[in-house]
mmCIF file of C-alpha atoms in Angstrom:
data_model
loop_
_atom_site.group_PDB
_atom_site.id
_atom_site.type_symbol
_atom_site.label_atom_id
_atom_site.label_comp_id
_atom_site.label_asym_id
_atom_site.label_seq_id
_atom_site.Cartn_x
_atom_site.Cartn_y
_atom_site.Cartn_z
ATOM 1 C CA MET K 73 0.000 0.000 0.000
ATOM 2 C CA ARG K 74 1.185 3.507 -0.836
ATOM 3 C CA TYR K 75 0.179 6.593 1.142
ATOM 4 C CA LEU K 76 -0.457 10.244 0.290
ATOM 5 C CA ASN K 77 -0.642 13.097 2.778
ATOM 6 C CA CYS K 78 -2.749 16.218 2.168
ATOM 7 C CA LEU K 79 -1.272 19.391 3.673
ATOM 8 C CA ASN K 80 -4.448 21.288 2.644
ATOM 9 C CA PRO K 81 -8.003 20.098 2.057
ATOM 10 C CA ILE K 82 -8.117 18.664 -1.483
ATOM 11 C CA SER K 83 -11.229 18.215 -3.614
ATOM 12 C CA LYS K 84 -12.865 14.861 -2.902
ATOM 13 C CA ARG K 85 -13.008 14.198 -6.618
ATOM 14 C CA GLY K 86 -9.223 14.123 -6.593
ATOM 15 C CA THR K 87 -8.820 11.808 -3.617
ATOM 16 C CA ASP K 88 -11.585 9.570 -4.975
ATOM 17 C CA SER K 89 -9.447 9.035 -8.086
ATOM 18 C CA LEU K 90 -6.778 7.174 -6.064
ATOM 19 C CA SER K 91 -6.281 3.579 -7.145
ATOM 20 C CA GLU K 92 -6.890 0.678 -4.772
ATOM 21 C CA SER K 93 -3.204 0.478 -3.916
ATOM 22 C CA TYR K 94 -3.267 3.986 -2.420
ATOM 23 C CA ALA K 95 -4.683 5.457 0.781
ATOM 24 C CA LEU K 96 -4.584 8.821 2.537
ATOM 25 C CA THR K 97 -2.644 9.292 5.745
ATOM 26 C CA GLU K 98 -2.497 12.148 8.234
ATOM 27 C CA GLU K 99 1.015 11.092 9.242
ATOM 28 C CA LEU K 100 3.652 12.753 7.078
ATOM 29 C CA ASP K 101 6.231 10.138 8.121
ATOM 30 C CA ARG K 102 4.159 7.443 6.385
ATOM 31 C CA ALA K 103 3.624 9.377 3.162
ATOM 32 C CA ASP K 104 5.149 8.463 -0.196
ATOM 33 C CA GLY K 105 3.722 11.606 -1.772
ATOM 34 C CA VAL K 106 2.318 14.949 -0.628
ATOM 35 C CA LEU K 107 -0.606 16.973 -1.992
ATOM 36 C CA VAL K 108 -0.648 20.698 -1.294
ATOM 37 C CA ARG K 109 -2.465 23.863 -2.290
ATOM 38 C CA SER K 110 -1.530 27.037 -0.375
ATOM 39 C CA LYS K 111 0.366 25.816 2.708
ATOM 40 C CA ASP K 112 3.803 27.412 3.020
ATOM 41 C CA MET K 113 6.343 24.563 2.768
ATOM 42 C CA LYS K 114 9.502 26.709 2.753
ATOM 43 C CA GLU K 115 10.519 25.638 6.257
ATOM 44 C CA LEU K 116 9.049 22.130 6.061
ATOM 45 C CA VAL K 117 11.579 19.301 6.229
ATOM 46 C CA LEU K 118 10.156 16.258 4.455
ATOM 47 C CA PRO K 119 10.811 12.711 5.692
ATOM 48 C CA LYS K 120 13.183 10.713 3.444
ATOM 49 C CA ARG K 121 10.289 8.417 2.513
ATOM 50 C CA VAL K 122 8.546 11.225 0.581
ATOM 51 C CA LEU K 123 9.193 10.876 -3.156
ATOM 52 C CA ALA K 124 7.212 13.781 -4.563
ATOM 53 C CA VAL K 125 5.027 16.806 -3.897
ATOM 54 C CA ALA K 126 2.123 17.809 -6.147
ATOM 55 C CA ARG K 127 0.708 21.312 -5.991
ATOM 56 C CA ALA K 128 -2.992 21.376 -6.926
ATOM 57 C CA GLY K 129 -2.567 24.598 -8.877
ATOM 58 C CA ALA K 130 -0.057 26.354 -11.107
ATOM 59 C CA GLY K 131 1.913 28.626 -8.759
ATOM 60 C CA VAL K 132 4.640 26.992 -6.665
ATOM 61 C CA ASN K 133 6.140 29.951 -4.791
ATOM 62 C CA ASN K 134 5.086 28.283 -1.508
ATOM 63 C CA ILE K 135 7.443 25.342 -2.160
ATOM 64 C CA PRO K 136 11.278 25.296 -1.841
ATOM 65 C CA LEU K 137 11.941 23.865 -5.299
ATOM 66 C CA MET K 138 15.743 23.837 -5.280
ATOM 67 C CA ARG K 139 16.042 22.385 -1.789
ATOM 68 C CA TYR K 140 13.610 19.599 -2.603
ATOM 69 C CA ALA K 141 15.439 18.905 -5.875
ATOM 70 C CA GLU K 142 18.680 18.515 -3.932
ATOM 71 C CA GLU K 143 16.872 16.051 -1.636
ATOM 72 C CA GLY K 144 15.508 14.014 -4.549
ATOM 73 C CA VAL K 145 11.907 15.162 -4.137
ATOM 74 C CA VAL K 146 10.149 15.835 -7.444
ATOM 75 C CA VAL K 147 7.689 18.745 -7.360
ATOM 76 C CA PHE K 148 4.708 18.797 -9.719
ATOM 77 C CA ASN K 149 2.145 21.462 -10.538
ATOM 78 C CA THR K 150 -1.049 21.325 -12.587
ATOM 79 C CA PRO K 151 -0.731 23.760 -15.511
ATOM 80 C CA GLY K 152 -3.916 24.254 -17.475
ATOM 81 C CA ALA K 153 -6.220 22.561 -14.976
ATOM 82 C CA ASN K 154 -7.557 25.926 -13.800
ATOM 83 C CA ALA K 155 -7.070 27.774 -17.106
ATOM 84 C CA ASN K 156 -10.749 28.150 -17.961
ATOM 85 C CA SER K 157 -11.591 29.383 -14.472
ATOM 86 C CA VAL K 158 -8.952 32.111 -14.572
ATOM 87 C CA LYS K 159 -9.780 33.016 -18.165
ATOM 88 C CA GLU K 160 -13.428 33.634 -17.305
ATOM 89 C CA LEU K 161 -12.508 35.909 -14.397
ATOM 90 C CA VAL K 162 -10.040 37.845 -16.565
ATOM 91 C CA LEU K 163 -12.773 38.447 -19.155
ATOM 92 C CA CYS K 164 -15.115 39.502 -16.352
ATOM 93 C CA ALA K 165 -12.497 41.960 -15.036
ATOM 94 C CA LEU K 166 -11.840 43.244 -18.544
ATOM 95 C CA VAL K 167 -15.466 44.238 -19.018
ATOM 96 C CA MET K 168 -16.034 45.456 -15.446
ATOM 97 C CA ALA K 169 -12.991 47.731 -15.588
ATOM 98 C CA SER K 170 -13.766 49.124 -19.045
ATOM 99 C CA ARG K 171 -17.381 49.875 -18.087
ATOM 100 C CA ASN K 172 -16.692 51.183 -14.549
ATOM 101 C CA VAL K 173 -19.197 48.676 -13.189
ATOM 102 C CA LEU K 174 -17.968 48.509 -9.592
ATOM 103 C CA SER K 175 -17.488 52.266 -9.243
ATOM 104 C CA ALA K 176 -21.012 52.867 -10.501
ATOM 105 C CA ALA K 177 -22.544 50.205 -8.238
ATOM 106 C CA ASN K 178 -20.696 51.558 -5.188
ATOM 107 C CA TRP K 179 -21.783 55.128 -6.003
ATOM 108 C CA LEU K 180 -25.441 54.105 -6.107
ATOM 109 C CA ARG K 181 -25.196 52.814 -2.548
ATOM 110 C CA THR K 182 -24.038 56.242 -1.344
ATOM 111 C CA LEU K 183 -27.346 57.840 -2.358
ATOM 112 C CA SER K 184 -29.764 58.671 0.399
ATOM 113 C CA PRO K 185 -32.866 56.459 0.557
ATOM 114 C CA GLU K 186 -34.928 59.651 0.695
ATOM 115 C CA GLU K 187 -33.745 60.726 -2.739
ATOM 116 C CA GLU K 188 -35.629 59.775 -5.885
ATOM 117 C CA ILE K 189 -33.222 56.949 -6.654
ATOM 118 C CA GLN K 190 -34.218 56.334 -10.246
ATOM 119 C CA LYS K 191 -33.931 59.995 -11.196
ATOM 120 C CA ALA K 192 -30.605 60.403 -9.389
ATOM 121 C CA ALA K 193 -29.247 57.269 -11.057
ATOM 122 C CA GLU K 194 -30.161 58.510 -14.521
ATOM 123 C CA GLN K 195 -28.598 61.898 -13.865
ATOM 124 C CA GLY K 196 -25.452 60.489 -12.316
ATOM 125 C CA LYS K 197 -24.672 57.684 -14.740
ATOM 126 C CA LYS K 198 -22.798 60.030 -17.078
ATOM 127 C CA LYS K 199 -19.957 60.058 -14.532
ATOM 128 C CA PHE K 200 -19.381 56.373 -15.276
ATOM 129 C CA VAL K 201 -19.366 56.310 -19.054
ATOM 130 C CA GLY K 202 -17.029 53.512 -20.090
ATOM 131 C CA SER K 203 -15.696 52.052 -23.296
ATOM 132 C CA GLU K 204 -16.404 48.902 -25.253
ATOM 133 C CA ILE K 205 -13.667 46.298 -25.586
ATOM 134 C CA ARG K 206 -14.451 45.440 -29.205
ATOM 135 C CA GLY K 207 -11.818 46.969 -31.471
ATOM 136 C CA LYS K 208 -9.516 47.786 -28.548
ATOM 137 C CA SER K 209 -6.063 46.253 -28.146
ATOM 138 C CA LEU K 210 -5.199 43.742 -25.437
ATOM 139 C CA GLY K 211 -1.619 42.852 -24.604
ATOM 140 C CA VAL K 212 -1.167 39.405 -23.050
ATOM 141 C CA ILE K 213 2.131 38.894 -21.241
ATOM 142 C CA GLY K 214 2.800 35.145 -21.012
ATOM 143 C CA LEU K 215 1.180 32.695 -23.427
ATOM 144 C CA GLY K 216 1.047 29.529 -21.373
ATOM 145 C CA ALA K 217 -2.171 27.608 -20.736
ATOM 146 C CA ILE K 218 -4.033 30.568 -19.193
ATOM 147 C CA GLY K 219 -2.546 33.337 -21.316
ATOM 148 C CA ALA K 220 -3.361 31.470 -24.531
ATOM 149 C CA GLU K 221 -6.985 30.972 -23.459
ATOM 150 C CA VAL K 222 -7.324 34.671 -22.563
ATOM 151 C CA ALA K 223 -5.769 35.741 -25.873
ATOM 152 C CA ASN K 224 -8.000 33.472 -27.951
ATOM 153 C CA ALA K 225 -11.182 34.453 -26.081
ATOM 154 C CA ALA K 226 -10.445 38.176 -26.334
ATOM 155 C CA SER K 227 -9.746 37.824 -30.051
ATOM 156 C CA SER K 228 -13.087 36.080 -30.547
ATOM 157 C CA LEU K 229 -14.748 39.072 -28.837
ATOM 158 C CA GLY K 230 -13.329 41.393 -31.475
ATOM 159 C CA MET K 231 -10.236 42.659 -29.675
ATOM 160 C CA ILE K 232 -6.864 43.178 -31.331
ATOM 161 C CA VAL K 233 -4.581 40.922 -29.294
ATOM 162 C CA TYR K 234 -0.812 41.205 -28.931
ATOM 163 C CA GLY K 235 1.084 38.412 -27.213
ATOM 164 C CA TYR K 236 4.547 38.533 -25.659
ATOM 165 C CA ASP K 237 6.330 35.402 -24.413
ATOM 166 C CA PRO K 238 10.061 34.901 -25.052
ATOM 167 C CA TYR K 239 9.767 31.311 -23.770
ATOM 168 C CA LEU K 240 6.818 30.251 -25.932
ATOM 169 C CA SER K 241 7.030 26.558 -26.812
ATOM 170 C CA VAL K 242 6.031 24.995 -30.132
ATOM 171 C CA ASN K 243 3.049 23.334 -28.447
ATOM 172 C CA GLY K 244 2.118 26.668 -26.899
ATOM 173 C CA ALA K 245 2.226 28.349 -30.297
ATOM 174 C CA TRP K 246 -0.146 25.726 -31.709
ATOM 175 C CA ARG K 247 -2.714 26.655 -29.026
ATOM 176 C CA LEU K 248 -2.916 30.246 -30.239
ATOM 177 C CA SER K 249 -5.405 31.582 -32.735
ATOM 178 C CA ARG K 250 -3.857 32.753 -35.993
ATOM 179 C CA GLU K 251 -5.312 36.183 -35.201
ATOM 180 C CA ILE K 252 -2.952 36.762 -32.260
ATOM 181 C CA ARG K 253 -0.224 39.250 -33.134
ATOM 182 C CA HIS K 254 3.357 38.826 -31.942
ATOM 183 C CA ALA K 255 4.984 41.555 -29.852
ATOM 184 C CA SER K 256 8.758 41.320 -30.139
ATOM 185 C CA SER K 257 9.357 42.978 -26.768
ATOM 186 C CA LEU K 258 7.597 43.945 -23.571
ATOM 187 C CA ALA K 259 8.083 47.594 -24.502
ATOM 188 C CA GLU K 260 6.296 47.099 -27.837
ATOM 189 C CA LEU K 261 3.361 45.388 -26.127
ATOM 190 C CA CYS K 262 3.073 48.193 -23.557
ATOM 191 C CA GLU K 263 3.088 50.874 -26.254
ATOM 192 C CA LYS K 264 0.361 49.240 -28.360
ATOM 193 C CA SER K 265 -2.131 47.998 -25.736
ATOM 194 C CA ASP K 266 -5.264 49.621 -24.333
ATOM 195 C CA PHE K 267 -5.529 46.743 -21.860
ATOM 196 C CA ILE K 268 -2.718 44.557 -20.494
ATOM 197 C CA SER K 269 -3.144 41.172 -18.793
ATOM 198 C CA LEU K 270 -0.336 39.403 -16.897
ATOM 199 C CA HIS K 271 0.017 35.610 -17.103
ATOM 200 C CA VAL K 272 3.557 34.670 -16.077
ATOM 201 C CA PRO K 273 4.829 32.791 -13.020
ATOM 202 C CA LEU K 274 6.691 34.710 -10.333
ATOM 203 C CA THR K 275 10.373 33.746 -10.234
ATOM 204 C CA GLU K 276 13.464 35.084 -8.495
ATOM 205 C CA LYS K 277 14.292 37.038 -11.660
ATOM 206 C CA ASN K 278 11.047 38.877 -12.443
ATOM 207 C CA PRO K 279 9.656 40.780 -9.415
ATOM 208 C CA GLY K 280 8.707 44.244 -10.653
ATOM 209 C CA LEU K 281 8.372 43.041 -14.239
ATOM 210 C CA ILE K 282 5.938 45.932 -14.644
ATOM 211 C CA GLY K 283 7.715 48.931 -13.151
ATOM 212 C CA GLU K 284 8.164 52.685 -13.671
ATOM 213 C CA LYS K 285 9.787 52.246 -17.097
ATOM 214 C CA GLU K 286 7.068 49.916 -18.422
ATOM 215 C CA ILE K 287 4.256 52.078 -17.035
ATOM 216 C CA ARG K 288 5.706 55.208 -18.646
ATOM 217 C CA SER K 289 5.714 53.441 -22.034
ATOM 218 C CA MET K 290 2.016 52.509 -21.764
ATOM 219 C CA LYS K 291 -0.837 54.426 -23.340
ATOM 220 C CA ASP K 292 -2.538 57.042 -21.178
ATOM 221 C CA GLY K 293 -5.636 55.516 -19.588
ATOM 222 C CA VAL K 294 -4.438 51.917 -19.888
ATOM 223 C CA ILE K 295 -6.123 49.218 -17.817
ATOM 224 C CA LEU K 296 -3.854 46.579 -16.236
ATOM 225 C CA LEU K 297 -5.129 43.181 -15.081
ATOM 226 C CA ASN K 298 -2.979 41.088 -12.737
ATOM 227 C CA PHE K 299 -4.141 37.540 -12.081
ATOM 228 C CA SER K 300 -0.615 36.101 -11.772
ATOM 229 C CA ARG K 301 1.177 37.410 -8.650
ATOM 230 C CA ASP K 302 1.202 40.838 -6.999
ATOM 231 C CA LYS K 303 5.012 41.056 -6.880
ATOM 232 C CA LEU K 304 5.200 41.029 -10.687
ATOM 233 C CA VAL K 305 4.044 44.655 -10.505
ATOM 234 C CA ASP K 306 5.876 47.464 -8.726
ATOM 235 C CA GLU K 307 2.715 48.447 -6.899
ATOM 236 C CA ARG K 308 4.102 51.684 -5.468
ATOM 237 C CA ALA K 309 4.817 52.803 -9.033
ATOM 238 C CA MET K 310 1.321 51.612 -9.979
ATOM 239 C CA ASP K 311 -0.181 53.610 -7.103
ATOM 240 C CA ARG K 312 1.459 56.789 -8.408
ATOM 241 C CA ALA K 313 0.329 56.046 -11.963
ATOM 242 C CA LEU K 314 -3.271 55.604 -10.798
ATOM 243 C CA ARG K 315 -3.254 58.867 -8.829
ATOM 244 C CA GLU K 316 -1.749 60.727 -11.805
ATOM 245 C CA GLY K 317 -4.292 59.241 -14.233
ATOM 246 C CA LYS K 318 -1.683 57.450 -16.369
ATOM 247 C CA VAL K 319 -3.367 54.148 -15.527
ATOM 248 C CA ARG K 320 -7.162 54.171 -15.566
ATOM 249 C CA CYS K 321 -7.686 51.016 -13.512
ATOM 250 C CA TYR K 322 -5.549 48.350 -11.859
ATOM 251 C CA PHE K 323 -7.458 45.091 -11.370
ATOM 252 C CA SER K 324 -5.542 42.740 -9.086
ATOM 253 C CA ASP K 325 -6.472 39.383 -7.568
ATOM 254 C CA PHE K 326 -4.023 39.885 -4.687
ATOM 255 C CA ALA K 327 -4.785 41.884 -1.554
ATOM 256 C CA ASN K 328 -1.900 43.483 0.324
ATOM 257 C CA PRO K 329 -1.427 46.751 2.260
ATOM 258 C CA VAL K 330 -0.238 48.632 -0.831
ATOM 259 C CA SER K 331 -2.882 47.437 -3.270
ATOM 260 C CA MET K 332 -5.701 47.979 -0.792
ATOM 261 C CA GLY K 333 -4.736 51.642 -0.459
ATOM 262 C CA MET K 334 -4.773 52.393 -4.191
ATOM 263 C CA GLU K 335 -7.241 54.738 -5.834
ATOM 264 C CA HIS K 336 -9.030 53.406 -8.917
ATOM 265 C CA ALA K 337 -7.949 49.846 -8.142
ATOM 266 C CA VAL K 338 -10.200 46.810 -7.892
ATOM 267 C CA ILE K 339 -8.774 44.147 -5.582
ATOM 268 C CA THR K 340 -10.257 40.657 -5.262
ATOM 269 C CA PRO K 341 -9.286 37.924 -2.750
ATOM 270 C CA HIS K 342 -7.399 35.539 -5.088
ATOM 271 C CA LEU K 343 -10.512 34.283 -6.849
ATOM 272 C CA GLY K 344 -8.807 33.247 -10.100
ATOM 273 C CA ALA K 345 -9.034 29.493 -9.576
ATOM 274 C CA SER K 346 -11.764 29.571 -6.935
ATOM 275 C CA THR K 347 -14.383 27.516 -8.721
ATOM 276 C CA GLU K 348 -15.508 24.021 -7.890
ATOM 277 C CA GLU K 349 -14.545 22.877 -11.367
ATOM 278 C CA ALA K 350 -10.995 24.262 -11.177
ATOM 279 C CA GLU K 351 -10.373 22.811 -7.717
ATOM 280 C CA GLU K 352 -11.604 19.415 -8.889
ATOM 281 C CA ASN K 353 -9.522 19.500 -12.081
ATOM 282 C CA CYS K 354 -6.368 20.494 -10.198
ATOM 283 C CA ALA K 355 -6.860 17.818 -7.527
ATOM 284 C CA VAL K 356 -7.440 15.033 -10.069
ATOM 285 C CA MET K 357 -4.424 16.086 -12.132
ATOM 286 C CA ALA K 358 -2.159 16.301 -9.046
ATOM 287 C CA VAL K 359 -3.206 12.839 -7.850
ATOM 288 C CA LYS K 360 -2.587 11.312 -11.282
ATOM 289 C CA GLU K 361 0.863 12.912 -11.503
ATOM 290 C CA LEU K 362 1.862 11.496 -8.118
ATOM 291 C CA MET K 363 0.584 7.986 -8.860
ATOM 292 C CA ASP K 364 2.250 7.868 -12.282
ATOM 293 C CA TYR K 365 5.572 8.925 -10.789
ATOM 294 C CA ILE K 366 5.409 6.514 -7.853
ATOM 295 C CA ASP K 367 4.099 3.573 -9.912
ATOM 296 C CA ASN K 368 5.945 4.065 -13.197
ATOM 297 C CA GLY K 369 8.676 6.612 -12.561
ATOM 298 C CA ASN K 370 7.217 9.026 -15.104
ATOM 299 C CA ILE K 371 7.639 12.756 -14.608
ATOM 300 C CA ARG K 372 5.108 15.061 -16.219
ATOM 301 C CA ASN K 373 4.659 18.729 -15.281
ATOM 302 C CA SER K 374 7.519 18.894 -12.812
ATOM 303 C CA VAL K 375 8.903 22.308 -11.898
ATOM 304 C CA ASN K 376 12.251 21.153 -10.473
ATOM 305 C CA TYR K 377 13.143 18.114 -12.639
ATOM 306 C CA PRO K 378 12.839 17.567 -16.410
ATOM 307 C CA ASP K 379 9.835 15.694 -17.796
ATOM 308 C CA CYS K 380 10.586 12.049 -18.621
ATOM 309 C CA ASP K 381 7.876 9.559 -19.632
ATOM 310 C CA MET K 382 8.323 5.886 -20.618
ATOM 311 C CA GLY K 383 4.693 4.870 -20.149
ATOM 312 C CA ILE K 384 3.393 2.091 -17.910
ATOM 313 C CA CYS K 385 6.107 -0.028 -16.333
ATOM 314 C CA GLN K 386 5.825 -3.488 -17.932
ATOM 315 C CA SER K 387 9.437 -4.665 -17.771
ATOM 316 C CA ARG K 388 10.983 -7.135 -15.369
ATOM 317 C CA GLU K 389 12.823 -4.266 -13.706
ATOM 318 C CA ARG K 390 12.655 -0.478 -13.978
ATOM 319 C CA ILE K 391 15.067 1.756 -12.115
ATOM 320 C CA ALA K 392 14.944 5.530 -11.757
ATOM 321 C CA LEU K 393 17.826 7.824 -10.915
ATOM 322 C CA LEU K 394 17.577 11.488 -9.985
ATOM 323 C CA HIS K 395 20.994 13.050 -10.395
ATOM 324 C CA LYS K 396 23.008 16.168 -11.085
ATOM 325 C CA ASN K 397 23.158 17.252 -14.715
ATOM 326 C CA ILE K 398 26.895 16.654 -15.153
ATOM 327 C CA PRO K 399 29.057 14.918 -17.813
ATOM 328 C CA ASN K 400 29.492 11.137 -17.955
ATOM 329 C CA MET K 401 26.599 10.284 -15.650
ATOM 330 C CA LEU K 402 25.033 7.968 -18.216
ATOM 331 C CA GLY K 403 28.391 6.334 -18.915
ATOM 332 C CA GLN K 404 28.927 5.563 -15.247
ATOM 333 C CA ILE K 405 25.383 4.226 -14.796
ATOM 334 C CA THR K 406 25.496 1.955 -17.838
ATOM 335 C CA ALA K 407 29.012 0.751 -16.935
ATOM 336 C CA VAL K 408 27.715 -0.647 -13.637
ATOM 337 C CA LEU K 409 24.960 -2.543 -15.450
ATOM 338 C CA ALA K 410 27.328 -3.770 -18.178
ATOM 339 C CA ARG K 411 29.690 -5.307 -15.639
ATOM 340 C CA ARG K 412 26.761 -7.366 -14.349
ATOM 341 C CA GLU K 413 25.694 -8.221 -17.912
ATOM 342 C CA ILE K 414 22.307 -6.602 -17.361
ATOM 343 C CA ASN K 415 20.685 -5.733 -20.681
ATOM 344 C CA ILE K 416 19.073 -2.291 -20.987
ATOM 345 C CA GLU K 417 15.817 -2.827 -22.887
ATOM 346 C CA ASN K 418 14.709 0.797 -22.841
ATOM 347 C CA MET K 419 16.235 4.021 -21.558
ATOM 348 C CA LEU K 420 15.305 7.691 -21.321
ATOM 349 C CA ASN K 421 17.466 10.484 -19.990
ATOM 350 C CA ARG K 422 16.473 14.116 -19.647
ATOM 351 C CA GLY K 423 18.436 17.039 -18.271
ATOM 352 C CA GLY K 424 17.470 20.590 -17.487
ATOM 353 C CA GLY K 425 19.254 23.215 -15.419
ATOM 354 C CA GLY K 426 21.343 21.597 -12.734
ATOM 355 C CA PHE K 427 19.335 18.379 -12.474
ATOM 356 C CA ALA K 428 18.654 15.347 -14.648
ATOM 357 C CA TYR K 429 16.600 12.160 -14.577
ATOM 358 C CA THR K 430 17.261 8.716 -16.030
ATOM 359 C CA LEU K 431 14.773 5.852 -16.419
ATOM 360 C CA LEU K 432 15.955 2.372 -17.438
ATOM 361 C CA ASP K 433 14.006 -0.808 -18.182
ATOM 362 C CA LEU K 434 16.224 -3.833 -17.541
ATOM 363 C CA GLY K 435 16.217 -7.427 -18.715
ATOM 364 C CA LYS K 436 16.913 -8.827 -15.246
ATOM 365 C CA PRO K 437 16.815 -7.551 -11.669
ATOM 366 C CA VAL K 438 19.631 -5.613 -10.075
ATOM 367 C CA GLU K 439 21.184 -6.978 -6.906
ATOM 368 C CA GLU K 440 21.830 -5.141 -3.656
ATOM 369 C CA SER K 441 25.495 -4.716 -4.540
ATOM 370 C CA ASP K 442 24.488 -3.078 -7.844
ATOM 371 C CA VAL K 443 22.220 -0.676 -6.009
ATOM 372 C CA ARG K 444 25.019 0.319 -3.629
ATOM 373 C CA GLU K 445 27.385 0.881 -6.546
ATOM 374 C CA LEU K 446 24.865 3.027 -8.422
ATOM 375 C CA GLU K 447 24.086 5.079 -5.317
ATOM 376 C CA ALA K 448 27.811 5.632 -4.767
ATOM 377 C CA ILE K 449 28.277 7.419 -8.128
ATOM 378 C CA GLU K 450 29.108 11.059 -7.471
ATOM 379 C CA GLY K 451 26.136 13.210 -8.436
ATOM 380 C CA ILE K 452 23.443 10.575 -7.823
ATOM 381 C CA ILE K 453 20.752 12.128 -5.628
ATOM 382 C CA ARG K 454 18.221 9.314 -5.422
ATOM 383 C CA PHE K 455 18.032 5.743 -6.708
ATOM 384 C CA ARG K 456 14.660 4.035 -6.869
ATOM 385 C CA LEU K 457 13.557 0.582 -7.899
ATOM 386 C CA VAL K 458 10.262 1.500 -9.576
ATOM 387 C CA SER K 459 9.101 -2.032 -10.373
ATOM 388 C CA GLU K 460 9.066 -2.746 -6.622
ATOM 389 C CA ASN K 461 5.978 -0.528 -6.392
ATOM 390 C CA LYS K 462 3.892 -2.614 -8.782
ATOM 391 C CA GLY K 463 1.244 -4.611 -6.986
ATOM 392 C CA ALA K 464 2.324 -3.200 -3.632
#
């Protein structure tokens, strides 16, 4: 039996998708895998038994990725599982901001009950004249699963859409409508857009991605939507731009002391993925990722190790090695197996950044002495006999 621990409540649809060889445990020391949503894991030391962590969502800034990689713990996220949920809220924000919906609704509630409400509303509505989005330009920064959906939906509503993503993959490009226009730089996107929507992950390198320089290059009266992370925007610079009228509205899904004090800002309590459907989709995807890794050694949607997928484990023996991405690792691994005359029936090796992963299907089982020799290779972080998990 294999065990998963939930650090946060996870949708029952996800936990119900566990196979018969899995069960939930409240004891972290018994867990082979961990499911998490928002709990801060930065100071959490995982037991050596834990093989992987799956975040039921896209953002992973609550997880110490590099430290866990060094410890041989693979971290997964669930890109795309909440894409539709976030897309719908972005479109909602786009229209609400352009039509001054919240400002108008809040103004109505300031009227005295003794006044002739209908007459006052008709007279006062001219203060909240907005603009239609059709024919306006939207700049989408980041064209991953969510950004692509936002871009395509906005284009279908008649907007002129510019996309900027220097890391756009071939598969990501295929997701985009042919109507989406390419911005060669962030500066070009800022200059051309009436609305701008952020859809990039927060990393150590990009806090303040939208700062004084970027704001100055934007059109007067631009509307900025931030459903990624608050720290991607220099919010003190944004506060000044709102007070000066350079930015018409800042719509952010992240409440903090700075954003809550801004004029002409709409702040929501991180509602982007807060739908039943998104929570279910993320939970199911996270559970499947953990089971596939534990049962078959496959890595899909990891954020600290490269993806590596050899399908269902059907061989006599499958071994998995997490290791540093350094020269001659494969040569050393295969040399150990060759000395024992163990035939390699299938092999896959992937490297990325400082870490790499190797899966090998073998013609006969390794012995304990082989395991010790493989583990002793400099740069090996974790050795695992995957086929041992089958039928457990």
